[in-house]
JSON list of C-alpha atoms and ligand atoms in Angstrom, two decimals:
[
{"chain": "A", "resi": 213, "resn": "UNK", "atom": "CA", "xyz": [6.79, 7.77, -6.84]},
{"chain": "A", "resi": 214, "resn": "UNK", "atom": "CA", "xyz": [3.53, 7.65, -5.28]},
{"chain": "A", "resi": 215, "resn": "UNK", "atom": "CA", "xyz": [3.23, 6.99, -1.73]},
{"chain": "A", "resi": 216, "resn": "UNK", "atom": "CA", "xyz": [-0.13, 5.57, -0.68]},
{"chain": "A", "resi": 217, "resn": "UNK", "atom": "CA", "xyz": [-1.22, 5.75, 3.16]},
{"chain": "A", "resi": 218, "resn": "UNK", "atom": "CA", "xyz": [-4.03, 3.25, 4.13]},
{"chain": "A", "resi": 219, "resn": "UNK", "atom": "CA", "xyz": [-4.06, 3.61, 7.22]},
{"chain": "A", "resi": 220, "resn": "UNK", "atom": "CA", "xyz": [-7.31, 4.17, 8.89]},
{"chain": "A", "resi": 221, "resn": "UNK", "atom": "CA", "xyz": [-5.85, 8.09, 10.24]},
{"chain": "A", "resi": 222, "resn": "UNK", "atom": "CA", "xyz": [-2.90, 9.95, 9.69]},
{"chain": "A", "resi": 223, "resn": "UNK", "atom": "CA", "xyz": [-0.46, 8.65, 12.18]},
{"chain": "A", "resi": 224, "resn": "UNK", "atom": "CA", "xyz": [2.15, 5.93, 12.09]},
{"chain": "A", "resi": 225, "resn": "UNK", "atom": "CA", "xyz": [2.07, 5.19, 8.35]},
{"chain": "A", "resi": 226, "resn": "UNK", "atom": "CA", "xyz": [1.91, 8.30, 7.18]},
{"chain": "A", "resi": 227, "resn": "UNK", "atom": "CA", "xyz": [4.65, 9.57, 8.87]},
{"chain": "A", "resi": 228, "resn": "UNK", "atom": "CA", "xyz": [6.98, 6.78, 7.66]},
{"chain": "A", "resi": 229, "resn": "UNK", "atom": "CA", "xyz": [5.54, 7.40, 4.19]},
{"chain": "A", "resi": 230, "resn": "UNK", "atom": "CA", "xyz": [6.22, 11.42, 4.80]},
{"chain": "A", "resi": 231, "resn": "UNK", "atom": "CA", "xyz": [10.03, 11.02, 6.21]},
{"chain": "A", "resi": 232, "resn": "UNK", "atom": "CA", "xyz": [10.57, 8.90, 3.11]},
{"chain": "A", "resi": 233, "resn": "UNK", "atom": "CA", "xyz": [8.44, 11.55, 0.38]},
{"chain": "A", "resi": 234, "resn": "UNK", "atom": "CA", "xyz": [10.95, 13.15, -1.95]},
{"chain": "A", "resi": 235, "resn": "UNK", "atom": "CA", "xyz": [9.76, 16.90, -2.67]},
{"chain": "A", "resi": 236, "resn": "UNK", "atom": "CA", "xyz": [8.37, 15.57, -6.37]},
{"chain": "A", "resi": 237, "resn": "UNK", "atom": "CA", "xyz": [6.92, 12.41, -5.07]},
{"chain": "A", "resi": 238, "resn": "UNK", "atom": "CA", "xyz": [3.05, 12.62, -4.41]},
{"chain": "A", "resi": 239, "resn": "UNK", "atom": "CA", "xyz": [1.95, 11.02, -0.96]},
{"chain": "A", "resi": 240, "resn": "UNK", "atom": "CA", "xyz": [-2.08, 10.40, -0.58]},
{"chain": "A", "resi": 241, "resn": "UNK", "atom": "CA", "xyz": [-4.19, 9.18, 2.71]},
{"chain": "A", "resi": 242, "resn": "UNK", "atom": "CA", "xyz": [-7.24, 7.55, 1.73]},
{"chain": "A", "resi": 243, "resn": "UNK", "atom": "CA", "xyz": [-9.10, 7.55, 4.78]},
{"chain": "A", "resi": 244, "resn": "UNK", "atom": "CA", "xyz": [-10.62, 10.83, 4.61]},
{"chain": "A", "resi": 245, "resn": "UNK", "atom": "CA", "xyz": [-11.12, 9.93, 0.80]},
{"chain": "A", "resi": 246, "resn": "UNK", "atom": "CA", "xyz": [-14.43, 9.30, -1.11]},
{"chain": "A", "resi": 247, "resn": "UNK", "atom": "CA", "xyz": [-13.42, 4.98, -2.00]},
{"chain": "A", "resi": 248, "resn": "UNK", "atom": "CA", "xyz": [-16.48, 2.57, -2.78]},
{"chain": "A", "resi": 249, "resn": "UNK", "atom": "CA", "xyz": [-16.21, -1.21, -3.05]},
{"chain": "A", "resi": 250, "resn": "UNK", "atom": "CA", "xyz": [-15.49, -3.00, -6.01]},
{"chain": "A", "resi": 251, "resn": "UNK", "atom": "CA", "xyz": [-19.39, -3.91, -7.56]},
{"chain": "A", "resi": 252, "resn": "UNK", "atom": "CA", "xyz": [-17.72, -7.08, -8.91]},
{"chain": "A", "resi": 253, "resn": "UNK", "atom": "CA", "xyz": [-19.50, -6.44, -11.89]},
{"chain": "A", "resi": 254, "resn": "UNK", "atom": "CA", "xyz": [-16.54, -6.33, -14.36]},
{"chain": "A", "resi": 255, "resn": "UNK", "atom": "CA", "xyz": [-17.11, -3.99, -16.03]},
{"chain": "A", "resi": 256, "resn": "UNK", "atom": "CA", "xyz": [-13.35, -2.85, -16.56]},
{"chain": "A", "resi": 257, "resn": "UNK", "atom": "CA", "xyz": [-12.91, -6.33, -17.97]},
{"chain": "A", "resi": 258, "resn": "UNK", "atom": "CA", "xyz": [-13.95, -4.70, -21.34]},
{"chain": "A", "resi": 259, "resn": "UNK", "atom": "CA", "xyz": [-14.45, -0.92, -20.87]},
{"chain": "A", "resi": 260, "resn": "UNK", "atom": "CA", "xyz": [-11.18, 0.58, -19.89]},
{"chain": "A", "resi": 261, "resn": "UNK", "atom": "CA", "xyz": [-11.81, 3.95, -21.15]},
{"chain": "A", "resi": 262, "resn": "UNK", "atom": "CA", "xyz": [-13.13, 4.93, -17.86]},
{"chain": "A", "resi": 263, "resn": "UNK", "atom": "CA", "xyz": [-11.44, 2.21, -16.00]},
{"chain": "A", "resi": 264, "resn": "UNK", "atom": "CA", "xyz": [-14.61, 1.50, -12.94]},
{"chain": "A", "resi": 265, "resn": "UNK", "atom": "CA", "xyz": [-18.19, 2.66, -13.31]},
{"chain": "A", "resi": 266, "resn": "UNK", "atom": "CA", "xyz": [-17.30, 3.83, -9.59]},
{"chain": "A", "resi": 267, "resn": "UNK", "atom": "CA", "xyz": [-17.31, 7.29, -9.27]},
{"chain": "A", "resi": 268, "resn": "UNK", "atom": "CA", "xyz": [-15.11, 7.89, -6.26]},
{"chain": "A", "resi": 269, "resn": "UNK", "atom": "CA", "xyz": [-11.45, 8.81, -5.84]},
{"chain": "A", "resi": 270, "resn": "UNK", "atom": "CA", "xyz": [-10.29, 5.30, -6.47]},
{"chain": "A", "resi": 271, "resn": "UNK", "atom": "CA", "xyz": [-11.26, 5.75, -10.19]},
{"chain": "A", "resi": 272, "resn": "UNK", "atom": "CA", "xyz": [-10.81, 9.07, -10.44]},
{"chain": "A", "resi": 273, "resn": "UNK", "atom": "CA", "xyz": [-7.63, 9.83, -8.77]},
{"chain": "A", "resi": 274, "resn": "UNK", "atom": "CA", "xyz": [-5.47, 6.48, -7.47]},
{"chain": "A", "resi": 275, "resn": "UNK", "atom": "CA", "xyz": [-5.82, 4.66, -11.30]},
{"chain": "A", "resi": 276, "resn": "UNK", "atom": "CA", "xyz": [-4.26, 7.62, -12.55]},
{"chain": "A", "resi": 277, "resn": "UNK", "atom": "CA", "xyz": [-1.44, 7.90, -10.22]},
{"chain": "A", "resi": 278, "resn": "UNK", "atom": "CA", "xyz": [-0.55, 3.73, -10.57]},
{"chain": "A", "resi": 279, "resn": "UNK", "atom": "CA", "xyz": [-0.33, 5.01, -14.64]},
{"chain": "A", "resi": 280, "resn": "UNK", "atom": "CA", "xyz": [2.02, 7.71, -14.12]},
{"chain": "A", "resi": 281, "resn": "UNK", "atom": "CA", "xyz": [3.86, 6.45, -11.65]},
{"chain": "A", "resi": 282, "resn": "UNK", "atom": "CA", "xyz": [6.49, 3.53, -11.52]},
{"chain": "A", "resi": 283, "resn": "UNK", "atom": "CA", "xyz": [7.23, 3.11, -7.75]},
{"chain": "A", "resi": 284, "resn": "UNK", "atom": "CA", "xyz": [4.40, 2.44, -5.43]},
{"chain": "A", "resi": 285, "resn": "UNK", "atom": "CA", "xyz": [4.78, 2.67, -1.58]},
{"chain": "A", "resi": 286, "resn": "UNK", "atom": "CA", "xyz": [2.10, 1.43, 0.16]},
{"chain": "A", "resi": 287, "resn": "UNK", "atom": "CA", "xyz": [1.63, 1.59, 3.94]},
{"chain": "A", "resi": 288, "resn": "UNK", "atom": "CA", "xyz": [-0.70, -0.47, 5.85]},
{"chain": "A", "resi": 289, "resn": "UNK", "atom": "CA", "xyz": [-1.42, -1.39, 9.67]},
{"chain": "A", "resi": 290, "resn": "UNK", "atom": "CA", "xyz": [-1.80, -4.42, 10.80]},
{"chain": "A", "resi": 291, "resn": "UNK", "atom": "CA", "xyz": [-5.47, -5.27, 11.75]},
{"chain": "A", "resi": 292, "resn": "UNK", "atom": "CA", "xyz": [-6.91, -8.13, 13.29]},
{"chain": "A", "resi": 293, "resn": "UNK", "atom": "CA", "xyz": [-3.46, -9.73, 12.46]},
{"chain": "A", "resi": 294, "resn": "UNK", "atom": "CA", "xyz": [-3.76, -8.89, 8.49]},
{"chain": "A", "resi": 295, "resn": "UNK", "atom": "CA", "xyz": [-3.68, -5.58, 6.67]},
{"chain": "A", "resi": 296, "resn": "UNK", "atom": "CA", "xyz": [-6.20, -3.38, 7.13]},
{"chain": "A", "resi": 297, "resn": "UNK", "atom": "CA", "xyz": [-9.56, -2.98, 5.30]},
{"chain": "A", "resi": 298, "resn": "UNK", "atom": "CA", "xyz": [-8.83, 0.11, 3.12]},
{"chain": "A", "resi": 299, "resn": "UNK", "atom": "CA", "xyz": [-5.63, -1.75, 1.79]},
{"chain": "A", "resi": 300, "resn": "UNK", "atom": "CA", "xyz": [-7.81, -5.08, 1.23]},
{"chain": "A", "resi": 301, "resn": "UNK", "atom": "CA", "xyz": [-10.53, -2.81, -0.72]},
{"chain": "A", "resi": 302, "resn": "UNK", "atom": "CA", "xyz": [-7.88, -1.04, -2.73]},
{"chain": "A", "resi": 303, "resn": "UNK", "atom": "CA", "xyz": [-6.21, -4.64, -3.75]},
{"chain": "A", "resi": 304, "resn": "UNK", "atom": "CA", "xyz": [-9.82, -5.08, -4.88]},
{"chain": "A", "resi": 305, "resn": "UNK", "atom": "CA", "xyz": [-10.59, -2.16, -7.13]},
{"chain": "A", "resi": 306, "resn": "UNK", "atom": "CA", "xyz": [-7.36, -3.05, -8.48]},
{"chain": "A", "resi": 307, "resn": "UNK", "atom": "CA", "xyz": [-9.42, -5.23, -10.82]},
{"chain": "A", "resi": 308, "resn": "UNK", "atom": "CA", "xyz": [-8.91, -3.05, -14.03]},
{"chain": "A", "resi": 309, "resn": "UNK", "atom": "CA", "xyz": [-5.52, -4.36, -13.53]},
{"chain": "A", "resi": 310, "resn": "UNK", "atom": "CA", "xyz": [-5.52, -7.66, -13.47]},
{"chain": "A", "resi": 311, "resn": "UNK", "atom": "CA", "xyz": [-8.20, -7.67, -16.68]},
{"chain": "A", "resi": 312, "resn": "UNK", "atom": "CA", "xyz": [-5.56, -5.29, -18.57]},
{"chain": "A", "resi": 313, "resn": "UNK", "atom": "CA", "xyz": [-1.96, -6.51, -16.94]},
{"chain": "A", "resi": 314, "resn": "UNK", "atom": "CA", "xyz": [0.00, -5.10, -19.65]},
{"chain": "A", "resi": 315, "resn": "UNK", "atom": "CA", "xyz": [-0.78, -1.06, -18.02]},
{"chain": "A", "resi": 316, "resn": "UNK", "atom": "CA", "xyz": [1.06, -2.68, -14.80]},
{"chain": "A", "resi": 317, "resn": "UNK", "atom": "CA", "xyz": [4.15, -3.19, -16.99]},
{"chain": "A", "resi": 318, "resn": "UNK", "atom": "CA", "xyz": [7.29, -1.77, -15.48]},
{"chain": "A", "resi": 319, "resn": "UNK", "atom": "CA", "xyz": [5.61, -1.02, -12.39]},
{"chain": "A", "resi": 320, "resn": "UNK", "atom": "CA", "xyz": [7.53, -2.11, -8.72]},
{"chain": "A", "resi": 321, "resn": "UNK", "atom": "CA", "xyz": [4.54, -2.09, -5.98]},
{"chain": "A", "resi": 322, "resn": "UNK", "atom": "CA", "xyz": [6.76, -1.74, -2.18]},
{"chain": "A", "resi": 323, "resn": "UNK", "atom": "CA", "xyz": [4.82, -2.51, 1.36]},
{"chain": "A", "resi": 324, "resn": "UNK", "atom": "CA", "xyz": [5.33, -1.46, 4.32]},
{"chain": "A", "resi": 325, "resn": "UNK", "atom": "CA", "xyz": [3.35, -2.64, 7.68]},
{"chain": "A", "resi": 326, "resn": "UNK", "atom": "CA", "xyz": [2.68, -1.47, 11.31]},
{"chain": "A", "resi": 327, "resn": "UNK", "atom": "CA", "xyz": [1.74, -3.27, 14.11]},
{"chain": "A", "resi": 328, "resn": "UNK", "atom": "CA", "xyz": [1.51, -2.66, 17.87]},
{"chain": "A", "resi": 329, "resn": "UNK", "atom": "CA", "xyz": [3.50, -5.70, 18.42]},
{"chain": "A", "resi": 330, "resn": "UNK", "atom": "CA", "xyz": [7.20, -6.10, 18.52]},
{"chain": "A", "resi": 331, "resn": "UNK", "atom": "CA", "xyz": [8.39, -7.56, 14.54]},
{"chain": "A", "resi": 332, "resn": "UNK", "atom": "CA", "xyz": [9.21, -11.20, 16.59]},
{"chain": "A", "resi": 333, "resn": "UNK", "atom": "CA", "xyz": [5.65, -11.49, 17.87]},
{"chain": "A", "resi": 334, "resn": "UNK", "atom": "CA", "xyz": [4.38, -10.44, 14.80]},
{"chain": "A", "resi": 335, "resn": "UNK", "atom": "CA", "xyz": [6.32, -12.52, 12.57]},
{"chain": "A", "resi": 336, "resn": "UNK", "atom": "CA", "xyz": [4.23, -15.73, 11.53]},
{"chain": "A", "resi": 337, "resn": "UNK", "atom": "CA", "xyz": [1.48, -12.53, 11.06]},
{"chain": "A", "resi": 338, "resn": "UNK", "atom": "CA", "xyz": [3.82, -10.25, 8.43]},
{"chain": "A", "resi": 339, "resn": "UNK", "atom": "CA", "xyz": [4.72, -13.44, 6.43]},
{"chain": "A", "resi": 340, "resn": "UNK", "atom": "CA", "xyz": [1.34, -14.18, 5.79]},
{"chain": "A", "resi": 341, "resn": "UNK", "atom": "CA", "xyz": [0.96, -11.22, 4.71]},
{"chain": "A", "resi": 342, "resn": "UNK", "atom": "CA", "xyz": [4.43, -10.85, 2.15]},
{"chain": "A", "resi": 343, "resn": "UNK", "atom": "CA", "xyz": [3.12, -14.12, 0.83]},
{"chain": "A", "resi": 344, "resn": "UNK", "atom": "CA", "xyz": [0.01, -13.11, 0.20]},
{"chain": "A", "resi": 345, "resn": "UNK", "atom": "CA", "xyz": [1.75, -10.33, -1.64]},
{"chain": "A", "resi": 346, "resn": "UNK", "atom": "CA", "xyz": [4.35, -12.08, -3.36]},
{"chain": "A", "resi": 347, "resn": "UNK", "atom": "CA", "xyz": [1.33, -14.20, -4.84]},
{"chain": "A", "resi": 348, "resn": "UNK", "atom": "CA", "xyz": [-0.64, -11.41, -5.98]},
{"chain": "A", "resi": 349, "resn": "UNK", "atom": "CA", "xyz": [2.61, -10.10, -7.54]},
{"chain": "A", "resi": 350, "resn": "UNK", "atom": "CA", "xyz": [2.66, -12.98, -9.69]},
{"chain": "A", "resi": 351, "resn": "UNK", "atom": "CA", "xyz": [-0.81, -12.05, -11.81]},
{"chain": "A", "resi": 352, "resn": "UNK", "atom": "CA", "xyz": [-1.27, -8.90, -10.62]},
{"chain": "A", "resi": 353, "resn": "UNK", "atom": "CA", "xyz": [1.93, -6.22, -9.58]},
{"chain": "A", "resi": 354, "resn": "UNK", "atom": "CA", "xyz": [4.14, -8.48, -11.18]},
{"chain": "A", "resi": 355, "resn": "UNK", "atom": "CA", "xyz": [6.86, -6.85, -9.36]},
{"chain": "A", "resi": 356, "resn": "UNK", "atom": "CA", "xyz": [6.54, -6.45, -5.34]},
{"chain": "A", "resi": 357, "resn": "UNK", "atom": "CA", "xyz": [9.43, -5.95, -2.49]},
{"chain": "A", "resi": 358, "resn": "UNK", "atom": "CA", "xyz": [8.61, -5.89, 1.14]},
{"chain": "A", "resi": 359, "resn": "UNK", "atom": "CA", "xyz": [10.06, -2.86, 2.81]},
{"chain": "A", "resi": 360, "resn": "UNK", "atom": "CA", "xyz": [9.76, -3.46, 6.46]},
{"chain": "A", "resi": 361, "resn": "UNK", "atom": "CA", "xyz": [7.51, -3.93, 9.70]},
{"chain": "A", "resi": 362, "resn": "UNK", "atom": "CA", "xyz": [7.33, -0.79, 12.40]},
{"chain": "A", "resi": 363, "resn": "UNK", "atom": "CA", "xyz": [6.36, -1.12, 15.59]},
{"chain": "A", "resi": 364, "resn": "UNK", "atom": "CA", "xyz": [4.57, 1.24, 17.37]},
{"chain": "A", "resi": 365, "resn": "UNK", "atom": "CA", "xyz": [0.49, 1.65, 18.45]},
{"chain": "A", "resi": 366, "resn": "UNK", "atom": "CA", "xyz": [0.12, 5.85, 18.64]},
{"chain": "A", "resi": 367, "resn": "UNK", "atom": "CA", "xyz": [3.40, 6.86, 17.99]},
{"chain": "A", "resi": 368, "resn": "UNK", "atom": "CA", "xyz": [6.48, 4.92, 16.04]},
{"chain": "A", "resi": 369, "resn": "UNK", "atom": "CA", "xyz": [8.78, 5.61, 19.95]},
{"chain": "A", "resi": 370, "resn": "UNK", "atom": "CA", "xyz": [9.17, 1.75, 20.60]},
{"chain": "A", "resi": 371, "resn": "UNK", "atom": "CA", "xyz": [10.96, 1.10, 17.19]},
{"chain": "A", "resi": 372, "resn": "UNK", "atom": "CA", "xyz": [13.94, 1.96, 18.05]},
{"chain": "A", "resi": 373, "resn": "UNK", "atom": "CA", "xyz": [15.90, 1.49, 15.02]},
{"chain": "A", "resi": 374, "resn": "UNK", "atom": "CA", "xyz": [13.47, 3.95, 12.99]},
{"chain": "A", "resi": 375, "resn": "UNK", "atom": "CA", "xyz": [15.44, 6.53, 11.61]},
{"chain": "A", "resi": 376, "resn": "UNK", "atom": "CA", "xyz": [17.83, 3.42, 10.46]},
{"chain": "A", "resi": 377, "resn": "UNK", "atom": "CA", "xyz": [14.98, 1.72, 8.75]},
{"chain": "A", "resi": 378, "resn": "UNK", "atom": "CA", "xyz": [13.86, 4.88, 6.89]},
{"chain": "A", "resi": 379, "resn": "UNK", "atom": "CA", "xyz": [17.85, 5.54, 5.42]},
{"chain": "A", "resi": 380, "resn": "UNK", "atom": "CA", "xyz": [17.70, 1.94, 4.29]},
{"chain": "A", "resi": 381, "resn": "UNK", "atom": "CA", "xyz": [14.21, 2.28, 2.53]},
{"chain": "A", "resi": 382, "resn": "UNK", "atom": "CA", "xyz": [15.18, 5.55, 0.99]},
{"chain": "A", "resi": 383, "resn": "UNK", "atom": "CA", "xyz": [18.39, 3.50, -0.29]},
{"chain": "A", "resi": 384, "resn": "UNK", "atom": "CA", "xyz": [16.57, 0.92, -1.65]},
{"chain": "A", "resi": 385, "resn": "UNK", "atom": "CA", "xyz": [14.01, 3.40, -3.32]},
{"chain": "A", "resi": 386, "resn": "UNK", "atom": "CA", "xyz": [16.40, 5.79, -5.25]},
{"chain": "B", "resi": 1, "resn": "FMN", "atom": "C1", "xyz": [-8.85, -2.48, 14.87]},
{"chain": "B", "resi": 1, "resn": "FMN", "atom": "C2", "xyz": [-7.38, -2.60, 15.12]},
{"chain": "B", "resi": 1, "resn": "FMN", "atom": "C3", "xyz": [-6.75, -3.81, 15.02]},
{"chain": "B", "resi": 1, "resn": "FMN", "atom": "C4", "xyz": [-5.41, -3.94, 15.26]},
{"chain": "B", "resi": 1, "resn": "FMN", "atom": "N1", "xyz": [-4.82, -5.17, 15.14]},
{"chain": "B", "resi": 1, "resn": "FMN", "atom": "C5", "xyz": [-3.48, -5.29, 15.33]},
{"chain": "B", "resi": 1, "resn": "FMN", "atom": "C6", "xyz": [-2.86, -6.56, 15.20]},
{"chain": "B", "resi": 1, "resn": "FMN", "atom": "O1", "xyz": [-3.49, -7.57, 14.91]},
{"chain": "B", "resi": 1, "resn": "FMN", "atom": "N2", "xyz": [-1.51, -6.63, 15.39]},
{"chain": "B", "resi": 1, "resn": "FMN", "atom": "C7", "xyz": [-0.76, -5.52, 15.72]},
{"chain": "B", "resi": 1, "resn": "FMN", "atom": "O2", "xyz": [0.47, -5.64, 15.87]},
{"chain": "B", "resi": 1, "resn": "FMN", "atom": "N3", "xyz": [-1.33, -4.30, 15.84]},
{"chain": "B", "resi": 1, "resn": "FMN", "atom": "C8", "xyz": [-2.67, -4.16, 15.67]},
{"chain": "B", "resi": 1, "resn": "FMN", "atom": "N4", "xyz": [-3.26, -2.93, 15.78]},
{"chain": "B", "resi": 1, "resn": "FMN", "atom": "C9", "xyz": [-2.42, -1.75, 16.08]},
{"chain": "B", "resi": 1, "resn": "FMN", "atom": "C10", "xyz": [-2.02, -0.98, 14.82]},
{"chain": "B", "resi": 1, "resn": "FMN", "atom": "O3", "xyz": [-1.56, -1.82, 13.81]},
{"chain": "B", "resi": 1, "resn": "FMN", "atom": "C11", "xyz": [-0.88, 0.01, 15.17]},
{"chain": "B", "resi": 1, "resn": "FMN", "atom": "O4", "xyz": [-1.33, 0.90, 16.15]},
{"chain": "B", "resi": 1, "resn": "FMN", "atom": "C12", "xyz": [-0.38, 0.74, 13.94]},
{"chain": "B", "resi": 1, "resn": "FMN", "atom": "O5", "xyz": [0.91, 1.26, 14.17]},
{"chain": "B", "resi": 1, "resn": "FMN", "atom": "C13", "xyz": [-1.30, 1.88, 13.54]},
{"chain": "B", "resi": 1, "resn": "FMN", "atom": "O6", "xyz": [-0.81, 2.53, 12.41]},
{"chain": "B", "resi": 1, "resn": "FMN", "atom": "P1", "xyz": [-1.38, 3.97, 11.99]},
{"chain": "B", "resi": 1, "resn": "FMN", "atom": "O7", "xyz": [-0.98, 4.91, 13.09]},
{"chain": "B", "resi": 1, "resn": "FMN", "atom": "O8", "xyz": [-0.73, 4.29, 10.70]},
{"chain": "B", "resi": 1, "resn": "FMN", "atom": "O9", "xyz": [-2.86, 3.82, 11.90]},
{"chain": "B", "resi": 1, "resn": "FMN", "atom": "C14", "xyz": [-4.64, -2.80, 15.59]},
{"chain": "B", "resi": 1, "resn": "FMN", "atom": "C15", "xyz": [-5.27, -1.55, 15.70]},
{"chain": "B", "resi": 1, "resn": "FMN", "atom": "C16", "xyz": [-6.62, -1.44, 15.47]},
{"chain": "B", "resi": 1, "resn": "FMN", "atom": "C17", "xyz": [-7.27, -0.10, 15.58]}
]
């Protein structure tokens, strides 16, 4: 499984992502990573040898982990009422992809969001976003499952039903 933190630091997401890591799973931040935007030139429509002419940790390191692995956890905060702008820029590189759908076979992509907000007040907000989701999951994942919403702004305290929330993902993930 490969756990993917977008979050902007290594705080709320990450932890969630690290209390649900199995010892063999491989968990990556890409904040502190090297991760250019997509050029839009298309290349990987017909060159997919390399995958991106990017040279950045995108190309070199996330496309091979979405190969290997079948289960991918990502972990976003909300921003601005969305996800965030590392998650929308990785949806983007993800362009290789959607040219070549057939090396997404078999593959189950999972979300999970943050928010400051309570999950009520955020609501109409996190079903944007599963939607938008669900619809890139029909031409793109092809298989998606929302995890769940956490609330919390520097630390996860206010949700009080976390530990419950992480049994129940690790459930759903075995
Ligand atoms: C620029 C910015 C925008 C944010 N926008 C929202 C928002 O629209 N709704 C919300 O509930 N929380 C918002 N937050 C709060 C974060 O989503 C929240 O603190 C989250 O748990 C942070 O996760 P992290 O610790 O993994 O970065 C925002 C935070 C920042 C820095």
């Amino acid at each position: 499984m490969l756990l993917i933190n977008c979050s902007n630091r290594e705080k709320n997401c990450f932890k969630i992502l690290n209390d649900i890591k199995n010892d063999d799973d491989k968990l990556i931040s890409l904040s502190n990573k090297k991760m250019n935007f997509c050029l839009g030139c298309d290349a990987c429509k017909n060159n997919l040898d390399n995958y991106c002419v990017l040279d950045d940790y995108i190309t070199n390191n996330v496309y091979k982990g979405v190969l290997t692995d079948n289960k991918i956890v990502i972990a976003s905060p909300m921003y601005m009422s969305n996800i965030n702008g590392i998650l929308k820029n990785l949806i983007d590189r993800m362009n290789p992809f959607y040219h070549h759908s057939e090396l997404f076979n078999n593959k189950k992509v999972y979300l999970i969001l943050t928010g400051q907000t309570s999950k009520e007040e955020n609501e109409e907000e996190i079903n944007n976003v599963i939607n938008y989701f669900k619809g890139l999951s029909e031409w793109l994942f092809q298989e998606f499952e929302f995890l769940e919403y956490f609330e919390g702004y520097d630390n996860l305290n206010n949700d009080i039903d976390y530990e419950k929330k992480i049994e129940t993902i690790k459930e759903k993930l075995k």
